[in-house]
GROMACS .gro file of C-alpha atoms in nm:
model
  402
    1MET     CA    1  -2.485  -0.141  -2.246
    2LYS     CA    2  -2.404  -0.203  -1.907
    3THR     CA    3  -2.234  -0.052  -1.611
    4ILE     CA    4  -1.877  -0.206  -1.477
    5LEU     CA    5  -1.955  -0.119  -1.127
    6ILE     CA    6  -1.590  -0.040  -0.875
    7ILE     CA    7  -1.623  -0.081  -0.535
    8THR     CA    8  -1.337   0.020  -0.358
    9ALA     CA    9  -1.230   0.108   0.041
   10VAL     CA   10  -1.048   0.409  -0.022
   11PHE     CA   11  -1.053   0.688  -0.300
   12PRO     CA   12  -0.848   1.071  -0.383
   13PRO     CA   13  -0.894   1.277  -0.214
   14GLU     CA   14  -0.730   0.995   0.026
   15PRO     CA   15  -0.391   0.984  -0.017
   16ILE     CA   16  -0.305   0.638  -0.011
   17VAL     CA   17  -0.163   0.423  -0.311
   18SER     CA   18  -0.464   0.197  -0.317
   19SER     CA   19  -0.682   0.475  -0.387
   20ARG     CA   20  -0.477   0.602  -0.639
   21LEU     CA   21  -0.491   0.281  -0.835
   22SER     CA   22  -0.934   0.259  -0.784
   23PHE     CA   23  -0.896   0.680  -0.910
   24ASP     CA   24  -0.646   0.491  -1.210
   25ILE     CA   25  -0.876   0.200  -1.277
   26ALA     CA   26  -1.179   0.413  -1.310
   27ASN     CA   27  -1.052   0.664  -1.540
   28LYS     CA   28  -0.862   0.395  -1.763
   29LEU     CA   29  -1.223   0.228  -1.795
   30SER     CA   30  -1.421   0.524  -1.856
   31GLU     CA   31  -1.305   0.594  -2.186
   32ASP     CA   32  -1.466   0.300  -2.319
   33ASN     CA   33  -1.740   0.174  -2.031
   34GLU     CA   34  -2.012   0.335  -1.871
   35ILE     CA   35  -1.837   0.307  -1.497
   36VAL     CA   36  -2.011   0.364  -1.131
   37VAL     CA   37  -1.787   0.405  -0.850
   38LEU     CA   38  -1.946   0.324  -0.497
   39HIS     CA   39  -1.684   0.468  -0.193
   40PRO     CA   40  -1.692   0.571   0.154
   41HIS     CA   41  -1.616   0.905   0.323
   42PRO     CA   42  -1.252   0.968   0.288
   43SER     CA   43  -1.075   0.887   0.648
   44ARG     CA   44  -0.734   0.770   0.526
   45PRO     CA   45  -0.428   0.808   0.701
   46TYR     CA   46  -0.592   0.924   1.013
   47GLY     CA   47  -0.446   1.259   1.126
   48PHE     CA   48  -0.548   1.381   0.734
   49SER     CA   49  -0.657   1.652   0.613
   50PHE     CA   50  -0.893   1.632   0.351
   51ASP     CA   51  -1.005   1.888   0.095
   52ARG     CA   52  -1.226   1.775  -0.209
   53LYS     CA   53  -1.064   1.883  -0.456
   54THR     CA   54  -1.047   1.630  -0.740
   55LEU     CA   55  -0.779   1.468  -0.967
   56GLY     CA   56  -0.864   1.625  -1.297
   57VAL     CA   57  -1.172   1.599  -1.525
   58ARG     CA   58  -1.407   1.287  -1.410
   59LYS     CA   59  -1.569   1.072  -1.691
   60PHE     CA   60  -1.737   0.838  -1.421
   61GLU     CA   61  -2.050   0.848  -1.141
   62GLU     CA   62  -1.897   0.883  -0.815
   63ILE     CA   63  -2.143   0.722  -0.546
   64VAL     CA   64  -2.001   0.788  -0.158
   65ILE     CA   65  -2.176   0.577   0.074
   66ASP     CA   66  -2.251   0.657   0.473
   67SER     CA   67  -2.089   0.369   0.607
   68TYR     CA   68  -1.924   0.366   0.928
   69VAL     CA   69  -1.558   0.425   0.902
   70CYS     CA   70  -1.305   0.441   1.133
   71PRO     CA   71  -0.978   0.557   1.068
   72GLN     CA   72  -0.799   0.464   1.400
   73SER     CA   73  -0.647   0.103   1.478
   74LYS     CA   74  -0.923  -0.035   1.649
   75LEU     CA   75  -1.039  -0.394   1.624
   76ILE     CA   76  -1.335  -0.372   1.744
   77GLY     CA   77  -1.375  -0.024   1.510
   78ARG     CA   78  -1.179  -0.209   1.213
   79LEU     CA   79  -1.435  -0.489   1.262
   80TYR     CA   80  -1.742  -0.311   1.202
   81GLU     CA   81  -1.597  -0.079   0.924
   82SER     CA   82  -1.608  -0.352   0.753
   83TYR     CA   83  -1.897  -0.479   0.790
   84SER     CA   84  -2.085  -0.209   0.756
   85PHE     CA   85  -1.918  -0.108   0.444
   86GLY     CA   86  -2.053  -0.433   0.304
   87LEU     CA   87  -2.368  -0.384   0.388
   88HIS     CA   88  -2.422  -0.070   0.240
   89CYS     CA   89  -2.208  -0.211  -0.055
   90LYS     CA   90  -2.456  -0.519  -0.073
   91LYS     CA   91  -2.785  -0.344  -0.043
   92TYR     CA   92  -2.648  -0.093  -0.389
   93ILE     CA   93  -2.606  -0.418  -0.552
   94GLU     CA   94  -2.943  -0.548  -0.505
   95ARG     CA   95  -3.118  -0.204  -0.570
   96HIS     CA   96  -2.922  -0.254  -0.951
   97ARG     CA   97  -2.894  -0.567  -1.000
   98ASN     CA   98  -2.963  -0.523  -1.306
   99CYS     CA   99  -2.757  -0.265  -1.445
  100PHE     CA  100  -2.400  -0.369  -1.366
  101SER     CA  101  -2.211  -0.619  -1.617
  102CYS     CA  102  -1.871  -0.653  -1.368
  103ILE     CA  103  -1.808  -0.567  -1.023
  104TYR     CA  104  -1.401  -0.504  -0.962
  105VAL     CA  105  -1.396  -0.487  -0.575
  106ASN     CA  106  -1.114  -0.322  -0.414
  107SER     CA  107  -1.252  -0.309  -0.051
  108TRP     CA  108  -1.173  -0.432   0.329
  109PRO     CA  109  -1.120  -0.728   0.459
  110MET     CA  110  -1.324  -0.942   0.490
  111PHE     CA  111  -1.644  -0.927   0.615
  112SER     CA  112  -1.723  -0.614   0.313
  113GLN     CA  113  -1.542  -0.878   0.079
  114VAL     CA  114  -1.786  -1.199   0.178
  115LEU     CA  115  -2.128  -0.966   0.162
  116ILE     CA  116  -2.015  -0.838  -0.181
  117VAL     CA  117  -1.912  -1.171  -0.283
  118LYS     CA  118  -2.202  -1.335  -0.172
  119ALA     CA  119  -2.474  -1.059  -0.387
  120ALA     CA  120  -2.280  -1.026  -0.639
  121LYS     CA  121  -2.284  -1.504  -0.715
  122LYS     CA  122  -2.666  -1.441  -0.618
  123TYR     CA  123  -2.733  -1.223  -0.936
  124GLY     CA  124  -2.466  -1.372  -1.117
  125ILE     CA  125  -2.277  -1.103  -1.184
  126PRO     CA  126  -1.945  -1.139  -1.272
  127CYS     CA  127  -1.743  -1.003  -0.960
  128ILE     CA  128  -1.310  -0.952  -0.948
  129VAL     CA  129  -1.159  -0.926  -0.619
  130HIS     CA  130  -0.820  -0.720  -0.607
  131VAL     CA  131  -0.585  -0.872  -0.290
  132GLN     CA  132  -0.369  -0.603  -0.146
  133ASP     CA  133  -0.325  -0.793   0.205
  134ILE     CA  134  -0.359  -1.173   0.286
  135TYR     CA  135  -0.634  -1.247   0.608
  136PRO     CA  136  -0.693  -1.353   0.825
  137GLU     CA  137  -0.317  -1.421   0.838
  138SER     CA  138  -0.229  -1.056   0.851
  139PHE     CA  139  -0.417  -1.044   1.187
  140THR     CA  140  -0.390  -1.323   1.325
  141ASN     CA  141  -0.007  -1.344   1.268
  142LYS     CA  142   0.037  -1.026   1.527
  143ILE     CA  143  -0.187  -1.227   1.816
  144LYS     CA  144   0.029  -1.379   2.107
  145PRO     CA  145  -0.014  -1.661   2.281
  146ARG     CA  146  -0.056  -1.917   1.907
  147PHE     CA  147  -0.304  -2.094   2.045
  148VAL     CA  148  -0.581  -1.831   2.039
  149SER     CA  149  -0.386  -1.706   1.730
  150SER     CA  150  -0.449  -2.052   1.630
  151VAL     CA  151  -0.835  -2.088   1.718
  152ILE     CA  152  -0.904  -1.725   1.606
  153ARG     CA  153  -0.757  -1.817   1.228
  154SER     CA  154  -0.941  -2.160   1.200
  155VAL     CA  155  -1.291  -1.953   1.236
  156LEU     CA  156  -1.189  -1.627   0.995
  157LEU     CA  157  -0.948  -1.874   0.749
  158PRO     CA  158  -1.291  -2.026   0.601
  159ILE     CA  159  -1.433  -1.690   0.510
  160ASP     CA  160  -1.135  -1.616   0.307
  161LYS     CA  161  -1.170  -1.899   0.148
  162TYR     CA  162  -1.539  -1.892   0.070
  163ILE     CA  163  -1.494  -1.500  -0.096
  164LEU     CA  164  -1.165  -1.626  -0.310
  165ASN     CA  165  -1.322  -1.934  -0.425
  166ASN     CA  166  -1.695  -1.783  -0.566
  167VAL     CA  167  -1.536  -1.519  -0.731
  168SER     CA  168  -1.440  -1.489  -1.103
  169HIS     CA  169  -1.130  -1.367  -1.118
  170ILE     CA  170  -0.811  -1.266  -0.847
  171LEU     CA  171  -0.589  -1.009  -0.846
  172ALA     CA  172  -0.273  -1.077  -0.615
  173ILE     CA  173   0.037  -0.797  -0.611
  174SER     CA  174   0.303  -0.991  -0.587
  175THR     CA  175   0.445  -1.358  -0.680
  176ASN     CA  176   0.474  -1.513  -0.296
  177MET     CA  177   0.126  -1.413  -0.230
  178LYS     CA  178  -0.010  -1.533  -0.551
  179MET     CA  179   0.172  -1.897  -0.426
  180HIS     CA  180   0.031  -1.842  -0.098
  181LEU     CA  181  -0.376  -1.800  -0.189
  182MET     CA  182  -0.321  -2.093  -0.435
  183LYS     CA  183  -0.166  -2.332  -0.180
  184SER     CA  184  -0.386  -2.220   0.133
  185ARG     CA  185  -0.746  -2.117  -0.049
  186LYS     CA  186  -0.704  -2.416  -0.315
  187LEU     CA  187  -0.751  -2.193  -0.613
  188HIS     CA  188  -0.576  -2.318  -0.892
  189ASP     CA  189  -0.348  -2.112  -1.099
  190GLY     CA  190  -0.581  -2.004  -1.387
  191MET     CA  191  -0.776  -1.754  -1.104
  192VAL     CA  192  -0.513  -1.619  -0.986
  193THR     CA  193  -0.287  -1.260  -1.199
  194VAL     CA  194  -0.024  -1.138  -1.040
  195VAL     CA  195  -0.069  -0.734  -1.101
  196GLU     CA  196   0.214  -0.531  -0.918
  197ASN     CA  197   0.087  -0.217  -0.732
  198TRP     CA  198   0.191   0.118  -0.954
  199GLN     CA  199   0.318   0.417  -0.926
  200ASN     CA  200   0.264   0.705  -1.197
  201GLU     CA  201   0.613   0.725  -1.318
  202TYR     CA  202   0.549   1.083  -1.445
  203ASP     CA  203   0.452   1.225  -1.149
  204PHE     CA  204   0.813   1.140  -1.050
  205MET     CA  205   1.043   1.236  -1.322
  206ALA     CA  206   0.971   1.654  -1.288
  207TYR     CA  207   1.191   1.614  -0.952
  208LYS     CA  208   1.479   1.431  -1.134
  209GLY     CA  209   1.802   1.566  -0.974
  210ARG     CA  210   1.692   1.830  -0.708
  211CYS     CA  211   1.816   1.846  -0.345
  212GLU     CA  212   2.172   1.659  -0.435
  213VAL     CA  213   2.363   1.592  -0.169
  214ASN     CA  214   2.701   1.807  -0.093
  215ALA     CA  215   2.936   1.484  -0.015
  216VAL     CA  216   3.155   1.751   0.203
  217ASN     CA  217   2.921   1.991   0.348
  218SER     CA  218   2.549   1.895   0.328
  219ILE     CA  219   2.410   1.705   0.618
  220LEU     CA  220   2.257   1.333   0.451
  221SER     CA  221   1.918   1.309   0.494
  222PHE     CA  222   1.790   0.971   0.551
  223MET     CA  223   1.386   0.997   0.500
  224TYR     CA  224   1.087   0.773   0.584
  225LEU     CA  225   0.725   0.852   0.390
  226GLY     CA  226   0.421   0.659   0.403
  227ASN     CA  227   0.188   0.558   0.669
  228ILE     CA  228   0.289   0.560   1.069
  229GLY     CA  229   0.106   0.308   1.160
  230PRO     CA  230   0.170  -0.043   1.348
  231VAL     CA  231   0.291  -0.233   1.099
  232ALA     CA  232   0.558  -0.007   0.985
  233GLY     CA  233   0.757  -0.015   1.292
  234VAL     CA  234   0.902   0.325   1.246
  235GLU     CA  235   0.972   0.324   1.637
  236PHE     CA  236   1.228   0.081   1.581
  237LEU     CA  237   1.381   0.287   1.317
  238ILE     CA  238   1.393   0.587   1.559
  239HIS     CA  239   1.576   0.399   1.813
  240SER     CA  240   1.809   0.257   1.536
  241PHE     CA  241   1.907   0.564   1.420
  242VAL     CA  242   1.966   0.758   1.783
  243LYS     CA  243   2.196   0.417   1.855
  244ALA     CA  244   2.386   0.458   1.481
  245ASN     CA  245   2.528   0.800   1.655
  246LEU     CA  246   2.565   0.926   1.246
  247LYS     CA  247   2.749   1.284   1.225
  248ARG     CA  248   2.566   1.530   0.987
  249ALA     CA  249   2.268   1.313   0.931
  250ARG     CA  250   1.933   1.404   1.011
  251LEU     CA  251   1.577   1.126   1.025
  252ILE     CA  252   1.278   1.287   0.837
  253ILE     CA  253   0.959   1.104   0.928
  254ALA     CA  254   0.744   1.201   0.677
  255GLY     CA  255   0.340   1.113   0.683
  256SER     CA  256   0.064   1.070   0.881
  257GLY     CA  257  -0.097   0.723   1.124
  258SER     CA  258  -0.216   0.633   1.390
  259ARG     CA  259   0.148   0.563   1.539
  260LYS     CA  260   0.246   0.898   1.483
  261GLN     CA  261   0.148   1.080   1.812
  262SER     CA  262   0.374   0.788   1.972
  263CYS     CA  263   0.663   0.870   1.738
  264ILE     CA  264   0.632   1.217   1.833
  265GLU     CA  265   0.676   1.180   2.183
  266LEU     CA  266   0.971   0.875   2.112
  267ALA     CA  267   1.191   1.097   1.957
  268GLY     CA  268   1.118   1.381   2.180
  269TYR     CA  269   1.357   1.189   2.408
  270TYR     CA  270   1.608   1.223   2.198
  271GLN     CA  271   1.676   1.600   2.186
  272ASP     CA  272   2.013   1.537   2.036
  273ALA     CA  273   1.927   1.350   1.760
  274ALA     CA  274   1.823   1.563   1.451
  275ILE     CA  275   1.451   1.388   1.405
  276GLU     CA  276   1.190   1.556   1.249
  277PHE     CA  277   0.854   1.496   1.131
  278TRP     CA  278   0.694   1.636   0.800
  279ASP     CA  279   0.365   1.644   0.668
  280VAL     CA  280   0.267   1.515   0.320
  281PRO     CA  281   0.027   1.726   0.175
  282ASP     CA  282  -0.184   1.540  -0.150
  283GLY     CA  283   0.012   1.535  -0.431
  284LYS     CA  284   0.304   1.621  -0.272
  285VAL     CA  285   0.475   1.310  -0.227
  286PRO     CA  286   0.771   1.289  -0.557
  287GLU     CA  287   0.830   1.697  -0.363
  288VAL     CA  288   0.874   1.559  -0.018
  289GLN     CA  289   1.061   1.295  -0.158
  290SER     CA  290   1.288   1.468  -0.375
  291GLN     CA  291   1.446   1.641  -0.093
  292ALA     CA  292   1.564   1.294   0.101
  293ASP     CA  293   1.950   1.161   0.022
  294ILE     CA  294   1.855   0.783   0.076
  295MET     CA  295   1.506   0.647   0.189
  296LEU     CA  296   1.429   0.441   0.487
  297LEU     CA  297   1.217   0.081   0.461
  298PRO     CA  298   1.176  -0.078   0.776
  299VAL     CA  299   0.886  -0.374   0.775
  300LYS     CA  300   0.803  -0.576   1.062
  301LYS     CA  301   0.864  -0.889   1.085
  302GLY     CA  302   0.622  -1.133   0.832
  303ALA     CA  303   0.448  -0.801   0.736
  304ALA     CA  304   0.621  -0.813   0.371
  305MET     CA  305   0.578  -1.155   0.251
  306SER     CA  306   0.274  -1.154   0.109
  307SER     CA  307   0.292  -0.816  -0.048
  308ILE     CA  308   0.523  -0.555  -0.209
  309PRO     CA  309   0.477  -0.194   0.007
  310SER     CA  310   0.341   0.115  -0.182
  311LYS     CA  311   0.699   0.306  -0.096
  312LEU     CA  312   0.958   0.054  -0.274
  313PRO     CA  313   0.805   0.172  -0.622
  314ALA     CA  314   0.741   0.571  -0.477
  315TYR     CA  315   1.144   0.567  -0.367
  316MET     CA  316   1.235   0.417  -0.676
  317PHE     CA  317   1.070   0.636  -0.900
  318SER     CA  318   1.214   0.912  -0.689
  319ARG     CA  319   1.582   0.818  -0.761
  320LYS     CA  320   1.658   0.724  -0.461
  321PRO     CA  321   1.883   0.458  -0.244
  322ILE     CA  322   1.712   0.224  -0.034
  323ILE     CA  323   1.779   0.071   0.340
  324ALA     CA  324   1.478  -0.191   0.402
  325SER     CA  325   1.450  -0.358   0.690
  326LEU     CA  326   1.251  -0.643   0.609
  327ASP     CA  327   1.206  -1.012   0.561
  328LEU     CA  328   1.517  -1.158   0.355
  329GLN     CA  329   1.301  -1.379   0.161
  330SER     CA  330   1.029  -1.121   0.034
  331ASP     CA  331   0.974  -1.017  -0.289
  332THR     CA  332   1.068  -0.672  -0.139
  333ALA     CA  333   1.393  -0.779  -0.048
  334ARG     CA  334   1.466  -0.979  -0.362
  335ALA     CA  335   1.366  -0.643  -0.592
  336ILE     CA  336   1.581  -0.442  -0.423
  337VAL     CA  337   1.864  -0.674  -0.441
  338GLU     CA  338   1.826  -0.759  -0.769
  339SER     CA  339   1.820  -0.386  -0.876
  340GLY     CA  340   2.162  -0.284  -0.692
  341CYS     CA  341   1.992   0.025  -0.519
  342GLY     CA  342   2.043   0.019  -0.190
  343ILE     CA  343   2.118  -0.205   0.142
  344VAL     CA  344   1.889  -0.510   0.285
  345VAL     CA  345   1.871  -0.604   0.641
  346ASP     CA  346   1.676  -0.852   0.760
  347ALA     CA  347   1.378  -0.769   0.972
  348GLU     CA  348   1.381  -0.597   1.315
  349ASN     CA  349   1.741  -0.635   1.348
  350GLU     CA  350   1.844  -0.341   1.513
  351GLN     CA  351   2.229  -0.379   1.488
  352ALA     CA  352   2.247  -0.484   1.108
  353LEU     CA  353   2.018  -0.133   1.017
  354ILE     CA  354   2.295   0.068   1.252
  355GLU     CA  355   2.552  -0.104   1.033
  356ALA     CA  356   2.358  -0.062   0.743
  357LEU     CA  357   2.322   0.318   0.869
  358GLN     CA  358   2.686   0.357   0.960
  359GLU     CA  359   2.808   0.255   0.582
  360VAL     CA  360   2.618   0.496   0.392
  361ILE     CA  361   2.791   0.746   0.614
  362GLN     CA  362   3.128   0.598   0.591
  363ASN     CA  363   3.135   0.438   0.253
  364TRP     CA  364   2.896   0.594  -0.036
  365ASP     CA  365   2.984   0.885  -0.135
  366LEU     CA  366   2.764   1.115  -0.408
  367GLU     CA  367   2.866   0.938  -0.771
  368THR     CA  368   2.745   0.557  -0.561
  369LEU     CA  369   2.413   0.753  -0.404
  370GLY     CA  370   2.356   0.845  -0.802
  371ARG     CA  371   2.418   0.538  -0.911
  372LYS     CA  372   2.206   0.305  -0.689
  373GLY     CA  373   1.932   0.570  -0.740
  374GLU     CA  374   1.964   0.501  -1.111
  375ASN     CA  375   1.907   0.157  -1.054
  376GLY     CA  376   1.610   0.154  -0.890
  377PHE     CA  377   1.462   0.389  -1.105
  378ARG     CA  378   1.544   0.141  -1.419
  379TYR     CA  379   1.407  -0.122  -1.233
  380ALA     CA  380   1.075   0.031  -1.134
  381MET     CA  381   1.023   0.173  -1.474
  382LYS     CA  382   1.018  -0.197  -1.633
  383ARG     CA  383   0.815  -0.335  -1.279
  384PHE     CA  384   0.622  -0.109  -1.140
  385SER     CA  385   0.513   0.164  -1.354
  386LYS     CA  386   0.163   0.269  -1.434
  387GLU     CA  387   0.223   0.190  -1.784
  388CYS     CA  388   0.308  -0.162  -1.782
  389ASN     CA  389   0.016  -0.262  -1.500
  390LEU     CA  390  -0.297  -0.066  -1.541
  391SER     CA  391  -0.369  -0.238  -1.878
  392LEU     CA  392  -0.334  -0.548  -1.773
  393VAL     CA  393  -0.583  -0.464  -1.470
  394THR     CA  394  -0.837  -0.343  -1.708
  395LYS     CA  395  -0.744  -0.570  -2.024
  396ILE     CA  396  -0.887  -0.865  -1.737
  397ILE     CA  397  -1.204  -0.628  -1.599
  398GLU     CA  398  -1.338  -0.567  -1.946
  399GLU     CA  399  -1.318  -0.934  -2.022
  400TYR     CA  400  -1.608  -1.059  -1.732
  401ALA     CA  401  -1.798  -0.698  -1.880
  402CYS     CA  402  -1.832  -0.821  -2.204
   0.00000   0.00000   0.00000
């Protein structure tokens, strides 16, 4: 029996959703298949302290390759990280080309992906690519002036077109992403399957009902939990919270990331505001979120259009209401509105976010908080659960491994 190769840019003990997805896929496939997992040394998020504890018994082979890693958000470093990882994976595929029936790829865009896909194509190995974000668009949309952005996109877009037109199958994480890829990369419908990123719902269920707010006496806890990076817009969140001038409320920013120190320094200017920074140990997301009353989901303009942030299902499974500041036409905004679990305002609209925060303080009682939290939980169980989505991914991989 030939082996399924899983190539992943992140893997436990990294507390990243994509890391856990790759672990879940490897673990599920190993029930009936020989599995090898190839990944770099752990590095995400920046500033996180790693240990090598495992997520239970592993029935697959795990190989850590010595490629360059760059956890800090530095352009040249990230580009070299992608190239280095891809080159190491390419060489590994070449050495073991007769061993694999299929390759699943959840790797850094775009240079690692193109090297892996070229190697798989050369040796006739079916290859499934899991697209977590759309490149080069996610990168070039941040560049100004537009002329420079357009030139860079024109150079890089053919690389991604090559990648996606030379794989066996593509997994997209949202409907908007699938439609954009099909149109811009000239893909036919059968090549792309939407599988939304999941959370293990059972990890969150143990914390139901913990730390419920006392509507009269308690301080209302607004929480952001996730990677504190450039796309999240946590600085915007801090400014909005302070200007909202809320009584009996605190802002908790939980997590690590390249912008954390800058956010701490910014919060230091507002000494009268109740702003706290919490670490989130590996595996403790449900426990930390259980101490919040309302979860906050800020995403910079344009960044939410092609994917659903992994924070959304995690927030929903914690049965917490959500206030989101992001693109109104995104799949994330639609999910919050459809579920009835919170408020959505336009991305980077400070006044709208301030009014949403004030609305909660003034008009949402304990019953309202509980009802909206339950609305989100029920919606997430139908759409974002591990039970619903993991089997869809593994079924596709096994079809190509036959």
